[in-house]
Amino acid sequence: MNRSARASYKPSMDLVPEVLAGSRNAIARMITRAEAGYAEAVEALAQLYKHAGKAHIIGITGVPGAGKSTLVSTLIKSFTSAGHKVGVIAVDPSSPYSGGAILGDRVRMNDSAEANHAFVRSMATRGHLGGLSRSTLEAVDILDAAGYSPIIIETVGVGQDEVEIVTAAHTVVVLSAPGLGDDIQAIKAGILEIADIHVVSKSDKPEAAATVSALKGMMALGGHAGHQAWDPPIIPVSSVSGERMEELKAEIFRHREHLATSGELADRLRKTCRTRILGVAKHLFQQKFNAGPGGVEKELQLVVERVHDPRTAAIALLGWESGNEE
Amino acid sequence: MNRSARASYKPSMDLVPEVLAGSRNAIARMITRAEAGYAEAVEALAQLYKHAGKAHIIGITGVPGAGKSTLVSTLIKSFTSAGHKVGVIAVDPSSPYSGGAILGDRVRMNDSAEANHAFVRSMATRGHLGGLSRSTLEAVDILDAAGYSPIIIETVGVGQDEVEIVTAAHTVVVLSAPGLGDDIQAIKAGILEIADIHVVSKSDKPEAAATVSALKGMMALGGHAGHQAWDPPIIPVSSVSGERMEELKAEIFRHREHLATSGELADRLRKTCRTRILGVAKHLFQQKFNAGPGGVEKELQLVVERVHDPRTAAIALLGWESGNEE
């Protein structure tokens, strides 16, 4: 992919029809450009955003070691077997797969249908300077516009960015593993309360029953506030045997139905859009602030010397007219 | 004060010479206007900022119950007795004094000199929407421009705003009380590591020695990173007897000397100015974003309907031209 990209740089706008037609190569290149934040790709991403909105987006989160990768692999197989084109965006520094050797590491590829019907991509989690949420959701848009559904966003459930990303999903699956002390870790990270579906992995382990009880206890205490009309189910799964994976899939589809009929889908969409708009605005603001006329250092010196007060400096750095900002 | 303010609203610019001349009434009114965020006061505050910069600013912080108010009262007496005009800005929801009955509650006023040479003011900590840091530091500017020095900022050492405010001080005094579990609380709140001087209150209590040991142990572990050239002293004080209060004052002056001779004063000033500029810029940005052409709700709906992508919406809300923000 990289080689062909270098050989001939195709303008992002020219990639748009190819993405819409489902070209894996075009999808991969667009995601790379979104991730790198290319100005050249902005208009193309805006176009793709307008074509997106059909996919069901599943967020899967849980602390490292909970078994997210195994669960996702099993879901990929299960969805592709049922004829779905499934997309996966993994935002996880401990993720075992990288841009190059994606599917081979992840899924035991039994047939070419599975390979053609799944697109798995890891996003870098470093060097993003606040752009992680933006580029991850742009990658989801790209897969969505290309006709993939469901799209799974896998994140390690730690950190504000990661929580923000996963709450952009329609259905949030929180994975807990028995005996990892996950309960406490997850509560601290604030991810248990965003769960639409709880999955307890490694249900073949004897400690799994205690984890299920702990989750039930927490939910009885109101730990899933905000989902009054939806009682998050708790599904113990064993990835060894694939046991109860169909139940998980059924609950995901049932939750999608619930969202649509209860009106919560529209609410979530508004919330996600609001977060995305504000996120982009903050990013643009920071860029403008840093690049302001005179530059930060010059204005800073004027404030240190009390030639300017902080407000005057801020207005100058933003390149705004003084006085009209009230 | 309120009555006269209502009777005749004097433009803030007209208050500036009165503040510079040290009028307590003008100072109180300017602080009220800074706190309320009056647009009318912006230019006056900018002028006063330019006249400020002479005072030594002392931050005093510690968890509720550590004895901050008692310590500050004792310092006020001590500084005014020595001929200083001392200003106090208290940012503490548990603060025992309010705008009205300020000095009477706080200091047992022994003579009129003390009353005339101390200006104590509480800042509201609610309803500020991120403006707490801005208005607190503007209040410090006002007292500074009016010739007060030292100026004490008293904050409860919990919360990001409070920590940001107190790090704007030249000398940060962190108060720990024996037997309150303060050590752990303070470490969690990240305030112990910003201490230039540690004070252990209630040194008459038998547990005080253990608190001193705990602080020494923490410092040995590198808990005061960043002050390589300054070893924060630990001063046990008993406010009952006023014991060792003169030592605290001497350490504060010694620290001021250290800042000046080491060049750290300039570093701290730059850091504070940077934080203040960015804080004001973020505030102005949020205002502009919310008031953007079309309004947030209209743009949000366009994004929900995928007529606009989030970036286009953000640019529209900011009132910026599309394309020139890169």
XYZ file of C-alpha atoms in Angstrom:
652
model
C 0.000 0.000 0.000
C 2.689 2.454 0.984
C 4.640 1.723 -2.148
C 1.754 2.427 -4.475
C 0.873 5.548 -2.483
C 4.388 6.854 -2.994
C 4.552 5.860 -6.641
C 1.611 8.079 -7.516
C -0.036 10.397 -5.054
C -3.666 10.355 -5.949
C -5.579 13.422 -4.728
C -7.941 12.534 -1.890
C -10.963 13.791 -3.815
C -10.168 11.214 -6.510
C -10.177 8.492 -3.861
C -13.732 9.342 -2.759
C -15.566 7.420 -5.517
C -13.193 4.488 -5.004
C -13.925 4.454 -1.265
C -17.650 4.611 -1.981
C -17.216 1.670 -4.374
C -15.557 -0.277 -1.553
C -11.934 -0.329 -2.731
C -9.834 -1.677 0.123
C -6.793 0.159 -1.174
C -8.619 3.496 -1.330
C -10.054 2.951 2.166
C -6.625 2.235 3.598
C -5.136 5.334 1.977
C -7.947 7.595 3.159
C -7.585 6.340 6.738
C -3.846 6.987 6.592
C -4.472 10.547 5.434
C -7.125 11.155 8.090
C -4.766 9.835 10.729
C -1.925 12.072 9.517
C -4.263 15.067 9.439
C -3.478 16.030 5.834
C -5.055 19.342 4.872
C -5.410 17.925 1.348
C -7.790 15.248 2.670
C -10.147 17.614 4.500
C -12.595 18.112 1.639
C -12.653 14.409 0.783
C -13.351 13.501 4.414
C -16.173 16.048 4.460
C -17.657 14.344 1.376
C -17.327 10.895 2.918
C -18.950 12.119 6.130
C -22.036 13.019 4.101
C -22.196 9.481 2.673
C -21.770 7.863 6.075
C -24.421 7.294 8.731
C -25.757 3.890 7.772
C -23.511 1.595 9.806
C -24.203 0.310 13.278
C -21.186 1.231 15.387
C -20.166 -1.030 18.238
C -17.703 0.168 20.856
C -15.794 -2.552 22.654
C -13.749 -1.555 25.641
C -12.109 -3.075 28.670
C -8.815 -2.907 30.485
C -5.738 -4.561 28.927
C -5.844 -8.297 29.430
C -9.626 -8.495 29.494
C -9.606 -10.323 26.183
C -10.787 -7.632 23.773
C -8.779 -8.859 20.801
C -10.069 -12.395 21.162
C -13.640 -11.192 21.474
C -13.290 -8.943 18.437
C -11.741 -11.742 16.378
C -14.625 -14.022 17.236
C -17.162 -11.338 16.373
C -15.476 -10.679 13.015
C -15.816 -14.346 12.103
C -19.360 -14.487 13.297
C -20.469 -11.343 11.451
C -18.700 -12.189 8.200
C -20.133 -15.713 8.268
C -23.579 -14.144 8.488
C -22.828 -12.081 5.375
C -21.950 -8.737 7.013
C -19.081 -6.545 5.871
C -17.486 -5.779 9.221
C -15.038 -2.942 9.907
C -12.754 -2.761 12.915
C -10.849 0.294 14.140
C -8.614 -0.590 17.049
C -7.320 2.161 19.305
C -5.171 0.281 21.702
C -1.472 0.734 22.394
C -1.284 -2.904 23.471
C -2.959 -4.037 20.292
C -1.253 -7.101 18.843
C -1.757 -6.137 15.206
C -0.369 -3.276 13.209
C -0.890 -1.601 9.870
C 1.038 -4.176 7.935
C 0.173 -7.666 9.066
C -3.398 -6.984 9.972
C -5.757 -9.782 9.274
C -3.295 -12.621 9.372
C -2.406 -11.969 12.982
C -5.915 -11.374 14.010
C -8.224 -13.839 12.469
C -7.504 -17.330 11.324
C -8.549 -16.788 7.763
C -10.591 -19.786 6.719
C -11.840 -18.524 3.433
C -11.397 -15.598 1.126
C -14.910 -14.344 1.907
C -13.846 -13.566 5.443
C -10.796 -11.679 4.217
C -12.870 -9.678 1.737
C -15.631 -8.890 4.155
C -13.578 -7.631 7.072
C -11.431 -4.527 7.217
C -9.305 -4.229 10.350
C -7.185 -1.210 11.111
C -5.162 -0.068 14.126
C -4.891 3.627 14.883
C -1.739 5.004 16.428
C -2.356 6.290 19.927
C 0.738 8.443 20.199
C 1.670 11.772 18.743
C -1.930 12.706 18.179
C -2.015 15.801 20.365
C -5.723 15.577 20.933
C -6.508 14.389 17.428
C -7.060 10.759 18.360
C -10.806 11.101 18.693
C -11.064 13.108 15.469
C -9.088 10.707 13.283
C -10.655 7.590 14.787
C -14.152 8.825 14.043
C -13.053 9.888 10.549
C -11.815 6.338 9.980
C -15.228 5.085 11.069
C -16.851 7.510 8.593
C -14.667 6.133 5.800
C -15.634 2.520 6.504
C -19.256 3.566 6.954
C -19.306 5.387 3.617
C -17.712 2.321 2.024
C -20.660 0.190 3.121
C -19.215 -1.589 6.160
C -21.625 -2.458 8.961
C -21.266 -3.165 11.783
C -18.129 -1.185 12.541
C -16.358 -2.108 15.726
C -14.286 0.483 17.587
C -12.022 -1.261 20.028
C -10.369 0.883 22.703
C -8.590 0.237 25.927
C -10.978 1.779 28.411
C -8.533 4.131 30.044
C -8.122 7.812 29.338
C -10.515 10.587 28.430
C -9.920 10.315 24.678
C -10.659 6.606 24.689
C -13.863 7.046 26.653
C -14.912 9.872 24.313
C -14.282 7.679 21.292
C -16.210 4.702 22.575
C -19.196 6.825 23.581
C -19.492 7.748 19.897
C -20.607 4.149 19.306
C -24.249 3.147 19.141
C -23.774 0.099 21.309
C -21.054 0.034 23.946
C -19.831 -3.381 25.029
C -17.701 -3.380 28.166
C -15.590 -6.439 28.697
C -14.623 -7.589 32.172
C -12.359 -10.496 32.898
C -12.582 -12.542 36.073
C -9.743 -12.209 38.539
C -8.102 -9.166 37.018
C -9.387 -6.674 39.550
C -11.166 -5.223 36.549
C -14.236 -4.192 38.445
C -12.424 -1.575 40.450
C -10.230 -0.502 37.550
C -13.201 -0.142 35.259
C -15.284 1.781 37.776
C -12.384 4.150 38.266
C -12.034 4.623 34.551
C -15.739 5.372 34.361
C -16.367 2.798 31.670
C -18.744 0.440 33.438
C -21.435 3.080 33.528
C -21.315 3.608 29.774
C -21.969 -0.083 29.073
C -25.011 -1.052 27.041
C -23.940 -4.681 27.234
C -21.603 -6.275 29.730
C -19.507 -9.209 28.630
C -17.603 -11.292 31.128
C -14.814 -13.064 29.325
C -13.172 -16.335 30.270
C -16.441 -17.682 31.614
C -14.827 -21.106 31.847
C -12.836 -19.787 34.813
C -14.331 -20.420 38.273
C -13.931 -16.716 39.239
C -16.268 -15.630 36.438
C -19.384 -16.064 38.603
C -18.000 -13.593 41.154
C -17.379 -11.028 38.399
C -20.955 -11.434 37.158
C -22.227 -10.940 40.731
C -20.083 -7.838 41.172
C -21.492 -6.335 37.971
C -25.062 -7.117 39.046
C -24.402 -5.520 42.421
C -22.999 -2.411 40.820
C -25.955 -2.117 38.454
C -28.368 -2.497 41.356
C -26.629 0.504 42.907
C -27.495 2.561 39.849
C -24.176 2.224 38.105
C -25.759 2.442 34.680
C -27.542 5.745 35.071
C -29.016 7.259 31.951
C -30.258 4.049 30.346
C -33.548 3.875 32.196
C -35.368 2.032 29.439
C -32.559 -0.421 28.760
C -31.285 -2.876 31.295
C -27.749 -3.775 30.222
C -27.538 -7.566 29.960
C -24.545 -9.409 31.370
C -23.239 -12.102 29.051
C -20.512 -14.478 30.166
C -18.586 -15.713 27.134
C -15.875 -18.215 26.622
C -13.790 -17.391 23.606
C -12.238 -20.814 23.807
C -15.493 -22.403 22.772
C -17.229 -19.412 21.219
C -20.024 -20.168 23.652
C -22.840 -17.622 23.827
C -21.309 -15.493 21.073
C -24.598 -15.702 19.192
C -26.354 -14.365 22.281
C -24.001 -11.377 22.293
C -24.772 -10.718 18.631
C -28.488 -11.001 19.317
C -28.208 -8.505 22.185
C -26.300 -6.073 19.963
C -29.101 -6.204 17.372
C -31.742 -5.963 20.114
C -29.981 -2.861 21.463
C -29.949 -1.286 18.015
C -33.706 -1.879 17.814
C -34.132 -0.330 21.234
C -32.172 2.763 20.207
C -34.275 3.241 17.090
C -37.670 2.705 18.716
C -36.973 4.643 21.934
C -35.604 7.721 20.190
C -32.297 7.316 21.987
C -30.498 6.868 18.670
C -31.232 10.477 17.747
C -30.134 11.684 21.194
C -26.847 9.809 20.986
C -26.206 11.053 17.497
C -26.721 14.662 18.556
C -24.406 14.185 21.509
C -21.702 12.642 19.348
C -22.014 15.370 16.718
C -21.772 18.047 19.382
C -18.632 16.450 20.804
C -17.088 16.145 17.346
C -17.834 19.752 16.385
C -16.398 21.082 19.623
C -13.357 18.812 19.282
C -12.563 20.108 15.786
C -13.210 23.685 16.877
C -10.776 23.348 19.781
C -8.167 21.890 17.459
C -8.569 24.735 14.953
C -8.485 27.246 17.789
C -5.243 25.861 19.170
C -3.698 25.995 15.686
C -4.818 29.581 15.186
C -3.656 30.554 18.660
C -0.175 29.129 18.129
C 0.127 30.662 14.667
C -1.323 34.034 15.683
C 0.221 37.259 14.389
C 3.419 37.932 16.263
C 3.451 34.434 17.695
C 3.032 33.231 21.229
C 6.543 34.048 22.427
C 6.419 37.684 21.360
C 3.060 38.287 23.026
C 4.182 36.410 26.116
C 7.150 38.730 26.487
C 4.855 41.779 26.215
C 2.685 40.399 29.014
C 5.714 39.604 31.168
C 6.855 43.213 30.710
C 3.309 44.438 31.395
C 3.108 46.254 28.072
C 0.063 44.107 27.327
C -2.384 42.533 29.731
C -3.278 38.830 29.222
C -6.577 39.626 27.508
C -5.019 41.954 24.958
C -2.384 39.305 24.243
C -5.004 36.602 23.820
C -6.975 38.731 21.370
C -3.838 39.552 19.412
C -2.829 35.884 19.259
C -6.266 34.896 18.035
C -6.004 37.517 15.335
C -9.282 39.034 16.480
C -10.204 42.683 16.611
C -10.120 44.039 20.135
C -13.505 45.065 21.467
C -15.823 42.921 19.332
C -15.301 39.735 21.256
C -17.837 40.442 24.001
C -20.192 49.755 49.324
C -23.072 48.200 47.430
C -25.323 51.119 48.283
C -22.921 53.745 46.977
C -22.240 51.621 43.888
C -25.941 51.599 43.147
C -26.397 55.270 43.902
C -23.896 56.303 41.243
C -22.232 53.876 38.884
C -18.769 55.222 38.391
C -17.151 54.028 35.161
C -14.324 51.583 35.850
C -11.775 53.780 34.080
C -12.592 56.527 36.618
C -11.858 54.103 39.428
C -8.348 53.401 38.131
C -6.668 56.515 39.634
C -8.520 55.894 42.890
C -7.291 52.303 43.012
C -3.754 53.481 42.294
C -4.124 55.991 45.146
C -5.106 53.106 47.448
C -8.825 53.825 47.941
C -10.301 50.806 49.716
C -13.714 51.588 48.270
C -12.398 51.738 44.706
C -10.432 48.514 45.216
C -13.510 46.693 46.494
C -15.608 47.888 43.560
C -12.987 46.931 40.982
C -12.673 43.430 42.448
C -16.460 43.037 42.340
C -16.472 44.033 38.673
C -13.584 41.715 37.833
C -15.360 38.877 39.602
C -18.606 39.549 37.729
C -16.729 39.724 34.445
C -18.125 43.134 33.407
C -17.151 44.060 29.855
C -17.089 47.674 31.024
C -14.222 46.857 33.408
C -11.965 45.185 30.831
C -10.007 48.290 29.849
C -9.588 49.409 33.467
C -8.287 45.972 34.443
C -5.841 46.122 31.532
C -4.584 49.475 32.846
C -4.249 48.145 36.385
C -2.368 45.096 35.108
C 0.248 47.445 33.686
C 0.679 49.107 37.086
C 0.947 45.799 38.923
C 3.999 43.555 39.230
C 5.646 44.915 42.361
C 4.007 42.777 45.044
C 5.325 39.520 46.398
C 2.540 36.984 46.025
C 2.234 34.200 48.556
C 0.012 31.207 47.857
C -1.246 29.377 50.918
C -2.971 26.081 50.400
C -3.951 22.996 52.311
C -6.960 20.761 52.697
C -9.976 22.008 54.679
C -9.306 21.807 58.381
C -5.543 22.260 58.057
C -5.773 25.664 59.701
C -5.322 28.009 56.734
C -7.552 30.775 58.070
C -5.764 30.824 61.404
C -2.374 30.908 59.710
C -3.437 33.711 57.368
C -4.863 35.744 60.250
C -1.619 35.420 62.158
C 0.387 36.408 59.082
C -1.813 39.449 58.486
C -1.114 40.662 62.031
C 2.550 39.947 61.731
C 2.967 41.674 58.356
C 0.901 44.739 59.264
C 2.781 45.099 62.578
C 5.985 45.224 60.540
C 4.560 48.054 58.427
C 3.468 46.081 55.355
C 0.201 46.680 53.536
C -1.009 43.106 53.159
C -3.681 41.927 50.749
C -5.537 38.621 51.031
C -7.630 36.951 48.353
C -9.329 33.857 49.707
C -10.645 31.253 47.282
C -12.183 28.724 49.571
C -15.782 27.534 49.688
C -15.322 26.744 53.360
C -13.970 30.198 54.041
C -15.405 31.616 57.265
C -15.580 35.217 56.035
C -17.617 36.802 53.300
C -17.777 40.038 51.371
C -19.624 41.905 54.075
C -18.161 41.140 57.487
C -14.626 40.654 56.320
C -12.004 41.820 58.719
C -14.041 41.633 61.876
C -14.533 37.889 61.563
C -11.025 37.262 60.518
C -8.616 39.235 62.565
C -9.070 40.511 66.047
C -8.522 44.125 65.170
C -6.321 45.613 67.837
C -5.700 48.951 66.279
C -6.815 50.970 63.339
C -3.432 50.615 61.628
C -4.073 46.900 61.190
C -7.483 47.592 59.691
C -6.073 50.170 57.299
C -3.121 48.084 56.229
C -4.903 44.849 55.437
C -7.391 44.207 52.672
C -9.090 40.820 52.847
C -11.470 39.577 50.205
C -13.187 36.267 49.522
C -13.830 35.219 45.942
C -16.903 33.194 45.111
C -16.010 29.727 43.928
C -19.299 28.908 42.253
C -20.853 30.018 39.030
C -17.514 30.956 37.568
C -17.532 28.571 34.630
C -13.786 28.503 34.340
C -13.340 32.169 35.224
C -12.177 31.552 38.784
C -8.514 31.683 37.906
C -8.953 34.769 35.729
C -10.880 36.835 38.266
C -8.718 35.764 41.198
C -5.561 36.882 39.454
C -7.238 40.118 38.373
C -8.078 40.764 42.029
C -4.404 40.210 42.842
C -3.473 42.700 40.078
C -5.819 45.287 41.605
C -4.288 44.969 45.081
C -0.822 44.902 43.555
C -1.472 48.104 41.577
C -2.850 49.675 44.776
C 0.477 49.114 46.496
C -0.279 46.053 48.612
C 2.583 43.662 49.276
C 2.713 40.879 50.173
C -0.522 39.579 48.694
C -1.705 36.249 50.023
C -3.824 33.967 47.856
C -5.497 31.387 50.040
C -7.013 28.362 48.309
C -8.242 24.992 49.381
C -5.748 22.736 47.663
C -8.235 20.631 45.761
C -9.228 21.030 42.138
C -7.392 22.034 39.004
C -8.435 25.694 39.157
C -7.227 26.036 42.711
C -3.865 24.482 41.917
C -3.529 26.724 38.846
C -4.276 29.800 40.944
C -1.812 28.987 43.676
C 0.980 28.234 41.206
C 0.634 31.851 40.072
C 2.135 32.828 43.433
C 5.829 33.532 43.900
C 6.056 31.537 47.102
C 3.760 28.585 47.686
C 3.166 27.609 51.306
C 1.509 24.230 51.777
C -0.076 23.656 55.133
C -0.401 20.182 56.597
C -2.151 19.380 59.826
C -1.223 16.431 62.005
C -3.689 13.601 62.230
C -5.925 14.677 59.361
C -4.651 12.170 56.842
C -3.503 15.251 54.988
C -0.347 13.689 53.666
C -2.162 11.272 51.435
C -4.868 13.760 50.510
C -2.331 16.393 49.600
C -0.193 14.023 47.561
C -3.289 12.988 45.644
C -4.235 16.582 45.019
C -0.727 17.230 43.728
C -0.141 20.135 46.054
C 2.741 18.873 48.149
C 5.051 18.942 45.140
C 4.338 22.600 44.440
C 5.373 23.653 47.964
C 8.217 26.134 48.382
C 7.668 26.056 52.115
C 5.937 23.396 54.167
C 4.118 24.427 57.297
C 2.860 21.870 59.783
C 0.107 23.412 61.846
C -0.931 22.503 65.369
C 2.654 21.695 66.296
C 1.560 21.500 69.911
C -0.171 18.225 69.049
C 1.864 15.032 69.669
C 1.110 13.752 66.121
C 2.870 16.760 64.550
C 6.280 15.054 64.668
C 4.936 12.178 62.553
C 3.616 14.626 59.959
C 7.014 16.353 59.781
C 8.687 12.948 59.318
C 6.238 12.009 56.575
C 6.976 15.244 54.711
C 10.729 14.697 55.043
C 10.339 11.159 53.762
C 8.327 12.329 50.785
C 10.863 15.021 49.937
C 13.681 12.502 50.138
C 11.778 10.507 47.525
C 11.915 13.477 45.187
C 8.471 14.813 45.898
C 9.527 18.396 45.252
C 10.889 17.973 41.757
C 11.709 21.148 39.891
C 13.131 23.125 42.796
C 16.616 21.690 42.623
C 18.286 24.817 43.989
C 15.783 25.335 46.768
C 15.197 22.841 49.517
C 11.696 23.519 50.854
C 11.958 24.039 54.608
C 9.456 22.392 56.940
C 8.214 24.713 59.658
C 6.025 23.431 62.471
C 3.864 26.252 63.798
C 1.473 26.585 66.638
C -1.089 29.238 65.956
C -2.100 29.062 69.591
C 1.165 30.624 70.631
C 2.214 32.188 67.330
C 5.407 30.198 67.803
C 7.851 30.211 64.889
C 5.680 32.566 62.857
C 8.673 34.881 62.489
C 10.649 31.969 61.074
C 7.938 31.433 58.458
C 8.096 35.115 57.506
C 11.877 34.943 57.277
C 11.666 31.870 55.018
C 9.167 33.635 52.775
C 11.578 36.565 52.352
C 14.515 34.171 51.890
C 12.559 32.391 49.150
C 11.851 35.694 47.427
C 15.584 36.412 47.474
C 16.269 32.974 46.049
C 13.784 33.525 43.219
C 15.371 36.827 42.283
C 18.992 35.689 42.402
C 18.466 32.281 40.768
C 16.485 33.618 37.827
C 13.544 31.441 38.797
C 11.364 34.516 39.327
C 11.490 35.275 35.607
C 10.723 31.632 34.752
C 7.717 31.551 37.050
C 6.437 34.854 35.737
C 6.615 33.610 32.142
C 4.815 30.423 33.085
C 2.055 32.322 34.883
C 1.651 34.784 32.003
C 1.424 31.925 29.522
C -1.272 30.233 31.602
C -3.210 33.478 31.948
C -3.086 34.281 28.230
C -4.243 30.798 27.274
C -6.972 30.907 29.923
C -8.391 34.173 28.592
C -8.077 32.961 24.999
C -10.027 29.791 25.807
C -12.713 31.847 27.498
C -13.034 34.202 24.514
C -13.053 31.224 22.175
C -15.877 29.522 24.034
C -17.896 32.763 23.967
C -17.323 33.188 20.244
C -18.122 29.532 19.576
C -21.426 29.683 21.440
C -22.397 32.975 19.795
C -21.265 31.944 16.307
C -23.356 32.826 13.256
C -26.350 30.531 13.091
C -25.796 29.306 16.613
C -24.688 25.928 17.903
C -28.080 24.213 17.627
C -28.555 25.061 13.952
C -25.090 23.798 12.999
C -25.538 20.721 15.159
C -28.680 19.818 13.281
C -26.865 20.189 9.944
C -24.178 17.788 11.150
C -26.747 15.318 12.458
C -28.387 15.372 9.016
C -24.949 15.070 7.358
C -25.459 18.257 5.361
C -22.302 19.559 7.041
C -19.370 17.612 8.382
C -18.103 18.470 11.894
C -15.192 20.548 10.582
C -17.377 22.721 8.369
C -19.714 23.252 11.307
C -16.854 24.200 13.615
C -15.519 26.736 11.120
C -18.983 28.208 10.642
C -19.526 28.485 14.394
C -16.193 30.202 14.856
C -17.133 32.669 12.159
C -13.951 31.861 10.278
C -13.522 31.610 6.545
C -13.297 28.031 5.360
C -9.917 27.099 3.976
C -7.664 29.653 5.689
C -7.486 27.874 9.014
C -4.774 25.414 8.077
